[in-house]
Short mmCIF file of C-alpha atoms and ligand atoms in Angstrom, two decimals:
data_model
loop_
_atom_site.label_atom_id
_atom_site.label_comp_id
_atom_site.label_asym_id
_atom_site.label_seq_id
_atom_site.Cartn_x
_atom_site.Cartn_y
_atom_site.Cartn_z
CA MET A 151 124.62 119.08 65.86
CA GLU A 152 124.92 122.81 65.21
CA ASN A 153 124.56 122.45 61.50
CA SER A 154 122.58 119.27 60.97
CA LYS A 155 119.55 118.94 59.15
CA PRO A 156 116.35 116.82 60.24
CA ASN A 157 117.56 114.22 57.55
CA GLU A 158 120.41 113.03 59.36
CA LEU A 159 118.37 111.68 62.05
CA ALA A 160 118.58 107.69 61.74
CA ILE A 161 114.92 107.60 62.05
CA LEU A 162 114.74 109.60 58.67
CA GLY A 163 117.47 107.56 56.98
CA GLY A 164 120.80 108.88 58.83
CA THR A 165 123.35 106.82 60.63
CA PRO A 166 122.71 105.85 64.15
CA ALA A 167 124.14 108.15 66.64
CA PHE A 168 125.97 105.60 68.72
CA ASN A 169 127.05 102.03 67.75
CA LYS A 170 126.54 100.45 70.84
CA LYS A 171 122.77 100.45 72.30
CA LEU A 172 122.47 102.66 75.46
CA HIS A 173 119.78 100.74 77.72
CA VAL A 174 117.95 102.82 80.82
CA GLY A 175 118.77 99.54 83.28
CA ARG A 176 121.92 97.92 82.06
CA PRO A 177 123.41 95.75 84.89
CA ASN A 178 125.87 97.66 87.05
CA ILE A 179 128.75 94.61 87.82
CA GLY A 180 131.04 94.91 90.70
CA ASN A 181 134.13 93.75 91.40
CA ARG A 182 134.54 90.29 89.42
CA LYS A 183 137.40 88.68 91.32
CA ARG A 184 135.54 89.03 94.68
CA LEU A 185 132.32 87.62 93.28
CA PHE A 186 134.02 84.42 91.75
CA GLU A 187 136.02 84.12 94.77
CA ARG A 188 132.34 83.86 96.67
CA ILE A 189 130.96 81.94 94.10
CA ASN A 190 133.91 79.23 94.39
CA ASP A 191 133.51 79.29 98.18
CA ALA A 192 129.87 78.44 97.96
CA LEU A 193 131.03 75.83 95.63
CA ASP A 194 133.75 74.53 97.68
CA GLN A 195 131.20 74.42 101.08
CA ARG A 196 128.43 72.72 98.60
CA TRP A 197 125.87 75.27 100.41
CA LEU A 198 124.19 76.73 97.08
CA THR A 199 120.56 77.72 99.24
CA ASN A 200 118.47 77.10 101.99
CA ASN A 201 119.45 79.97 104.08
CA GLY A 202 123.22 79.96 103.36
CA PRO A 203 125.96 81.97 105.33
CA PHE A 204 126.19 84.46 102.21
CA VAL A 205 122.18 85.22 102.76
CA GLN A 206 122.59 85.18 106.13
CA GLU A 207 125.69 88.06 105.94
CA PHE A 208 123.65 89.91 103.26
CA GLU A 209 120.82 89.99 105.53
CA ARG A 210 122.62 91.42 108.64
CA ARG A 211 124.51 93.68 106.27
CA ILE A 212 121.45 95.52 104.62
CA ALA A 213 119.64 95.46 108.06
CA ASP A 214 122.63 97.02 109.94
CA MET A 215 123.06 99.83 106.85
CA PHE A 216 119.41 101.06 107.22
CA GLY A 217 119.28 100.58 110.96
CA VAL A 218 116.15 98.24 110.46
CA ILE A 219 116.06 95.18 112.61
CA HIS A 220 114.91 92.68 110.49
CA CYS A 221 115.71 91.72 106.63
CA ILE A 222 114.73 88.61 104.77
CA ALA A 223 116.00 88.66 101.77
CA MET A 224 114.16 86.51 98.31
CA CYS A 225 114.34 85.30 95.32
CA ASN A 226 112.73 88.46 93.47
CA GLY A 227 110.76 91.59 94.42
CA THR A 228 107.45 90.05 93.27
CA VAL A 229 107.37 86.91 95.36
CA ALA A 230 108.82 88.80 98.25
CA LEU A 231 105.55 91.59 97.71
CA GLU A 232 103.34 88.44 97.53
CA ILE A 233 104.97 87.19 100.84
CA ALA A 234 104.80 90.44 102.73
CA ILE A 235 101.32 91.24 101.74
CA ARG A 236 99.94 87.36 102.81
CA ALA A 237 101.96 87.76 106.09
CA ALA A 238 100.55 91.08 106.74
CA GLY A 239 97.20 89.54 106.68
CA LEU A 240 95.88 91.80 103.41
CA THR A 241 92.45 90.49 101.68
CA GLY A 242 89.75 91.93 100.18
CA GLU A 243 90.77 95.77 98.95
CA VAL A 244 94.24 97.70 98.78
CA ILE A 245 94.82 100.76 97.81
CA VAL A 246 97.96 101.00 95.61
CA PRO A 247 99.14 103.47 92.72
CA SER A 248 98.38 102.38 88.87
CA MET A 249 101.53 104.52 88.06
CA THR A 250 103.75 101.73 88.88
CA PHE A 251 105.44 98.63 87.20
CA ILE A 252 102.74 95.82 86.84
CA ALA A 253 104.31 93.47 89.98
CA THR A 254 102.92 95.87 92.59
CA ALA A 255 99.14 95.39 91.23
CA HIS A 256 99.97 91.37 90.18
CA ALA A 257 101.06 90.69 93.40
CA LEU A 258 97.85 91.27 94.80
CA GLN A 259 95.76 90.11 92.33
CA TRP A 260 97.51 86.86 92.33
CA LEU A 261 96.65 86.69 95.88
CA GLY A 262 92.91 86.93 95.22
CA ILE A 263 93.20 90.77 96.29
CA THR A 264 91.60 93.75 94.28
CA PRO A 265 94.13 96.15 93.65
CA VAL A 266 92.06 99.35 93.94
CA PHE A 267 93.93 101.89 91.95
CA CYS A 268 94.71 105.48 93.03
CA ASP A 269 95.72 108.59 91.68
CA ILE A 270 99.30 110.32 92.18
CA ASP A 271 100.04 113.62 93.05
CA PRO A 272 101.82 115.31 89.84
CA LEU A 273 104.37 116.86 91.53
CA THR A 274 105.90 113.85 93.82
CA HIS A 275 104.26 110.84 91.20
CA ASN A 276 103.81 109.22 94.10
CA LEU A 277 100.27 108.21 96.17
CA GLY A 278 98.12 111.10 97.00
CA PRO A 279 97.42 110.82 100.54
CA GLN A 280 93.92 112.59 100.37
CA SER A 281 93.10 110.45 96.99
CA VAL A 282 94.05 107.43 99.19
CA GLU A 283 91.50 108.35 101.98
CA GLN A 284 88.49 108.71 99.73
CA LEU A 285 88.78 105.13 98.31
CA ILE A 286 89.16 103.56 101.61
CA THR A 287 85.60 101.17 101.91
CA SER A 288 84.77 98.39 104.66
CA ARG A 289 86.61 95.82 102.48
CA THR A 290 89.82 98.28 102.22
CA THR A 291 92.46 96.25 104.43
CA GLY A 292 95.62 97.92 103.53
CA ILE A 293 97.78 100.58 101.52
CA ILE A 294 100.97 99.71 99.40
CA GLY A 295 103.06 102.91 98.61
CA VAL A 296 105.62 102.84 96.15
CA HIS A 297 108.69 105.04 96.24
CA LEU A 298 108.76 105.61 92.42
CA TRP A 299 112.18 106.64 90.72
CA GLY A 300 113.15 106.24 94.69
CA ARG A 301 111.81 109.38 95.54
CA PRO A 302 110.16 108.36 98.97
CA CYS A 303 106.15 108.73 99.43
CA ASP A 304 104.57 110.85 102.16
CA ALA A 305 105.05 107.95 104.31
CA GLU A 306 104.21 110.15 107.32
CA ALA A 307 100.73 111.23 106.23
CA LEU A 308 99.90 107.66 104.78
CA GLY A 309 100.99 106.26 108.29
CA THR A 310 98.62 108.46 109.98
CA ILE A 311 95.39 107.55 107.78
CA ALA A 312 96.52 104.02 108.04
CA ARG A 313 96.25 104.27 111.89
CA ARG A 314 93.03 106.33 111.64
CA HIS A 315 91.32 103.41 109.61
CA ASN A 316 92.92 100.29 111.24
CA LEU A 317 94.82 99.60 107.89
CA LYS A 318 98.12 97.90 107.28
CA LEU A 319 100.74 99.90 105.69
CA LEU A 320 103.25 98.29 103.18
CA PHE A 321 105.68 100.15 100.56
CA ASP A 322 106.63 99.18 97.48
CA ALA A 323 110.94 100.06 97.68
CA ALA A 324 111.82 98.54 94.78
CA HIS A 325 113.55 101.48 93.14
CA ALA A 326 114.14 102.95 96.90
CA PHE A 327 117.04 101.01 97.81
CA GLY A 328 119.67 103.64 99.53
CA CYS A 329 117.28 106.07 99.72
CA SER A 330 115.86 108.20 102.70
CA TYR A 331 113.07 109.70 103.88
CA LYS A 332 113.42 112.85 106.36
CA GLY A 333 116.57 111.64 107.26
CA ARG A 334 115.98 107.89 107.85
CA MET A 335 116.72 104.97 105.39
CA ILE A 336 113.79 103.65 103.86
CA GLY A 337 112.96 100.25 104.93
CA ASN A 338 111.48 101.84 108.17
CA PHE A 339 108.39 102.94 107.12
CA GLY A 340 105.20 101.00 107.37
CA ASP A 341 104.79 97.57 108.38
CA GLY A 342 107.41 96.20 106.02
CA GLU A 343 109.12 97.57 102.90
CA VAL A 344 110.14 95.39 99.90
CA PHE A 345 113.29 95.70 97.71
CA SER A 346 113.78 94.58 94.19
CA PHE A 347 117.09 93.57 93.34
CA HIS A 348 116.59 92.88 89.69
CA ALA A 349 119.33 93.20 87.03
CA THR A 350 117.89 95.94 85.83
CA LYS A 351 118.08 97.85 89.13
CA PHE A 352 120.99 99.75 90.04
CA PHE A 353 121.75 97.45 92.66
CA ASN A 354 121.54 93.79 91.66
CA THR A 355 121.90 90.10 92.75
CA PHE A 356 120.75 89.18 89.01
CA GLU A 357 117.51 88.41 90.48
CA GLY A 358 116.42 89.01 94.13
CA GLY A 359 114.50 91.25 96.82
CA ALA A 360 114.27 91.27 100.26
CA VAL A 361 111.32 92.50 102.66
CA VAL A 362 112.47 94.88 105.41
CA THR A 363 110.72 95.48 108.80
CA ASN A 364 110.96 96.64 112.52
CA ASN A 365 108.19 94.19 113.40
CA ASP A 366 109.56 90.69 114.68
CA GLU A 367 106.15 88.71 114.41
CA LEU A 368 105.51 89.56 110.98
CA ALA A 369 109.07 89.12 110.33
CA ALA A 370 109.00 85.36 111.73
CA LYS A 371 105.52 84.53 109.41
CA ILE A 372 107.87 85.79 106.42
CA ARG A 373 110.43 83.82 107.17
CA LEU A 374 108.31 80.65 107.67
CA MET A 375 106.60 81.49 104.17
CA ARG A 376 109.70 82.13 102.40
CA ASN A 377 110.72 78.27 103.56
CA PHE A 378 107.31 76.24 102.85
CA GLY A 379 106.72 76.70 106.35
CA PHE A 380 109.21 75.02 107.78
CA ALA A 381 109.27 75.69 111.20
CA GLY A 382 112.49 72.80 111.29
CA LEU A 383 113.52 69.34 110.01
CA ASP A 384 110.07 67.51 108.86
CA ASN A 385 107.89 70.03 110.73
CA VAL A 386 105.74 72.14 108.63
CA VAL A 387 103.81 74.69 110.54
CA SER A 388 101.83 76.93 108.13
CA VAL A 389 101.41 76.87 104.28
CA GLY A 390 104.29 78.49 102.50
CA THR A 391 106.41 78.67 99.16
CA ASN A 392 109.85 79.36 98.15
CA GLY A 393 110.53 82.45 98.40
CA LYS A 394 114.64 81.45 99.03
CA MET A 395 117.31 83.64 97.71
CA SER A 396 120.38 81.44 96.65
CA GLU A 397 123.81 81.86 97.55
CA VAL A 398 125.03 82.77 94.06
CA SER A 399 122.33 85.64 94.21
CA ALA A 400 123.96 86.38 98.15
CA ALA A 401 127.45 86.62 96.18
CA MET A 402 126.46 88.96 94.41
CA GLY A 403 124.47 91.19 96.51
CA LEU A 404 127.62 91.41 98.96
CA THR A 405 129.71 92.10 96.31
CA SER A 406 127.36 94.48 94.89
CA LEU A 407 127.36 96.30 98.39
CA GLU A 408 131.23 97.07 98.23
CA THR A 409 130.51 98.93 94.81
CA MET A 410 127.72 100.36 95.66
CA GLU A 411 128.62 104.02 96.89
CA ASP A 412 130.63 104.01 93.30
CA PHE A 413 127.35 102.93 91.57
CA ILE A 414 125.56 105.84 93.27
CA ALA A 415 128.32 108.23 92.43
CA THR A 416 128.34 107.50 88.83
CA ASN A 417 124.41 107.94 88.90
CA TYR A 418 124.72 111.37 90.66
CA ARG A 419 127.50 112.46 88.38
CA ASN A 420 125.18 111.29 85.23
CA TYR A 421 122.13 112.97 86.82
CA LYS A 422 123.79 116.42 87.25
CA LEU A 423 125.45 116.23 83.48
CA TYR A 424 121.96 115.46 82.46
CA GLN A 425 120.30 118.23 84.21
CA ASN A 426 123.10 120.43 83.01
CA PHE A 427 122.84 119.85 79.27
CA LEU A 428 118.86 119.73 79.37
CA GLU A 429 118.51 122.89 81.27
CA MET A 430 116.15 125.39 78.88
CA ILE A 431 115.35 122.84 76.55
CA PRO A 432 111.31 124.56 75.88
CA GLY A 433 108.73 121.45 76.61
CA VAL A 434 111.48 119.02 78.70
CA SER A 435 111.77 119.25 82.39
CA MET A 436 113.51 116.67 84.22
CA LEU A 437 112.76 115.10 87.48
CA THR A 438 114.46 116.20 90.18
CA TYR A 439 115.83 114.47 93.48
CA ASN A 440 115.93 116.05 97.08
CA GLU A 441 119.71 116.10 97.57
CA GLN A 442 119.14 116.91 101.38
CA GLU A 443 118.10 113.37 101.29
CA LYS A 444 119.96 109.75 100.18
CA ASN A 445 119.27 109.23 96.89
CA ASN A 446 120.24 106.53 94.64
CA TYR A 447 119.95 108.76 91.23
CA GLN A 448 119.07 105.82 89.40
CA TYR A 449 116.13 106.96 87.34
CA ILE A 450 116.47 110.12 84.61
CA VAL A 451 112.89 110.87 83.82
CA LEU A 452 111.91 113.52 81.63
CA GLU A 453 108.54 114.80 81.36
CA ILE A 454 107.56 116.24 77.78
CA ASN A 455 105.21 119.06 76.88
CA GLU A 456 103.73 117.97 73.77
CA ASP A 457 102.53 121.34 73.01
CA VAL A 458 105.68 122.55 73.22
CA THR A 459 107.94 120.01 71.84
CA HIS A 460 105.49 119.05 69.06
CA LEU A 461 106.77 115.64 69.68
CA ASN A 462 105.17 113.25 72.08
CA PRO A 463 106.99 110.99 74.29
CA ASP A 464 106.73 108.27 71.79
CA GLN A 465 107.81 110.12 68.90
CA LEU A 466 110.35 111.09 70.81
CA LYS A 467 111.06 107.53 71.80
CA ASP A 468 111.21 105.99 68.54
CA ILE A 469 113.43 108.67 67.20
CA LEU A 470 116.25 107.94 70.01
CA TRP A 471 115.91 104.27 69.82
CA ALA A 472 116.86 104.74 65.77
CA GLU A 473 119.69 106.37 67.15
CA ASN A 474 120.17 103.60 69.67
CA ILE A 475 119.32 105.14 72.97
CA LEU A 476 116.64 103.21 74.34
CA ALA A 477 114.73 105.21 76.49
CA ARG A 478 111.53 103.81 77.80
CA ARG A 479 108.46 104.76 78.97
CA TYR A 480 108.22 103.72 82.11
CA PHE A 481 105.74 103.09 83.44
CA TYR A 482 103.31 103.74 80.40
CA PRO A 483 99.85 103.20 80.01
CA GLY A 484 99.59 102.34 83.99
CA CYS A 485 98.66 99.39 85.50
CA HIS A 486 94.66 100.26 85.04
CA ARG A 487 95.28 100.11 81.13
CA MET A 488 96.74 96.78 81.43
CA GLU A 489 95.11 93.31 81.52
CA PRO A 490 93.35 92.09 83.50
CA TYR A 491 92.74 95.47 85.01
CA ARG A 492 91.89 96.91 82.11
CA SER A 493 88.78 94.69 81.65
CA LEU A 494 88.19 94.05 85.08
CA PHE A 495 87.81 98.22 85.96
CA PRO A 496 87.20 99.87 82.72
CA GLN A 497 86.38 103.22 84.06
CA ALA A 498 89.37 103.22 86.65
CA GLY A 499 91.15 106.12 84.58
CA LEU A 500 88.02 108.46 85.45
CA LEU A 501 89.61 108.27 89.21
CA LEU A 502 93.06 108.82 88.04
CA PRO A 503 93.60 111.99 86.02
CA HIS A 504 96.85 112.91 87.04
CA THR A 505 98.46 109.54 86.43
CA GLU A 506 96.40 109.57 82.89
CA CYS A 507 98.04 112.75 82.22
CA LEU A 508 101.73 111.90 83.58
CA VAL A 509 102.02 108.44 81.68
CA GLU A 510 101.28 110.18 78.62
CA ARG A 511 104.13 112.95 79.44
CA VAL A 512 107.22 110.53 80.85
CA LEU A 513 110.28 108.86 79.17
CA SER A 514 113.38 107.53 81.18
CA LEU A 515 116.97 108.04 79.81
CA PRO A 516 119.95 105.78 80.07
CA THR A 517 122.19 106.22 82.73
CA GLY A 518 124.05 104.01 85.28
CA THR A 519 127.93 102.58 84.96
CA SER A 520 127.56 101.86 81.21
CA VAL A 521 126.60 105.12 80.22
CA GLY A 522 129.68 107.72 80.09
CA PRO A 523 129.85 111.67 79.95
CA GLU A 524 130.39 111.45 76.51
CA ASP A 525 127.29 109.66 75.71
CA ILE A 526 125.23 111.52 78.18
CA GLU A 527 126.45 115.03 75.93
CA LYS A 528 125.54 113.51 72.71
CA ILE A 529 122.36 112.25 73.79
CA CYS A 530 121.40 115.70 75.26
CA GLU A 531 122.42 117.22 71.99
CA ILE A 532 120.10 115.09 69.80
CA ILE A 533 117.25 115.66 72.64
CA LYS A 534 117.86 119.56 71.89
CA PHE A 535 118.12 119.54 68.10
CA VAL A 536 115.11 117.18 67.84
CA VAL A 537 112.84 119.65 69.93
CA LYS A 538 114.45 122.62 67.97
CA HIS A 539 113.08 121.47 64.60
CA GLY A 540 110.36 119.23 66.09
CA GLN A 541 107.13 120.42 64.30
CA GLU A 542 109.06 119.72 60.99
CA ILE A 543 110.39 116.46 61.89
CA ARG A 544 106.75 115.40 63.08
CA GLU A 545 105.46 116.22 59.81
CA ARG A 546 108.07 114.14 58.07
CA LEU A 547 107.51 110.99 60.25
CA ILE A 548 103.60 111.76 59.83
CA LYS A 549 104.29 111.48 56.24
CA ARG A 550 106.47 108.66 56.11
CA ALA A 551 103.82 106.53 58.52
CA GLY A 552 101.26 107.46 55.91
C1 PLP B 447 108.05 99.03 91.28
C2 PLP B 447 108.23 97.64 91.16
N1 PLP B 447 107.43 96.65 91.71
C3 PLP B 447 108.13 95.56 91.80
C4 PLP B 447 108.80 94.98 91.09
C5 PLP B 447 109.59 93.52 90.89
O1 PLP B 447 110.33 93.19 90.94
P1 PLP B 447 111.09 92.06 90.81
O2 PLP B 447 111.64 92.12 89.35
O3 PLP B 447 112.69 91.73 91.84
O4 PLP B 447 110.19 90.87 90.94
C6 PLP B 447 109.99 96.00 90.31
C7 PLP B 447 110.76 95.57 89.44
O5 PLP B 447 110.91 95.02 88.65
C8 PLP B 447 109.46 97.16 90.38
O6 PLP B 447 109.91 98.34 89.81
#
């Protein structure tokens, strides 16, 4: 774009740079033949759900892979969170970050528990352990950390706080499948951890999730709750719900496991390319992963310093969308600024200065197996160009709007 002019941008009347839309979380698809064979098998067996053989195999594989004793597969990550929270006996108030997908807060609210929003550490984007401790009251029963972007929380510090105050500690590990913390796989921390295998995650089962834990008692409770409280035929021993994963989802999960390392390798390639092409753009920094740990590299997250770029993430997002680059403002504006929390806790933002600042700066870019190296080069050229001409483009966007 060396010799291009701002009015060649699609948002200012030019032609979009891409014919196809590039998504942040376009599903990764593994080996279709293997998937269809498995689905055929399930149909032949006429075993479609209710703890079928694929679900059992899927659970065993995950538990073995992460060195964790129990894996309980579920219909989605949100129900897995709700069941884990209920089985862990949480009530009253639970401390969570606001910088997360809304399901973390909703799972608590759905169960009549108050989510108490805690600020993040601006460097890690995860719960700041010191901020957590300041929010503990006599009503607090637990902490839910979120391994945002797959980068692990400070599980050690949070564990110490939880023990000191006799609180349960769960992790929303929806982003952290295949990641590690201090050399140990995510899944082994706190009282339990929850994965999501939603279609937009790098590893998917169409819809799906799981709770993983090393606690036998908790696992037994979760298994009961997942299946209406059935302890045997015609024998219901406690209240439960329907959190079961179907055989089709488990078939997808087993098939995805076979190519999981390829998905991660592609994400890593994309991550390095973005890092390389986005280097040295003033006002734009890219979130990095600790390469000493295992990462899935599924999020490419930019932090935009508007004072330097002259464009805010919203304007940049609109410019990219016009080019068919469907960047997302995850996790704007923060749970505390969405309903019902905005009305319930109108002052929450006062305690969340780092969250409030970060949600105004972040922008996630497309990656995954449907985004190739040439796409990334082109996306980065556009960003570079837009930032270079930031002031002029901003003025033209304002003029156009007004
Ligand atoms: C951090 C976080 N928690 C929970 C969920 C909910 O998972 P699911 O969509 O599988 O219900 C998601 C994603 O969807 C998420 O990103």
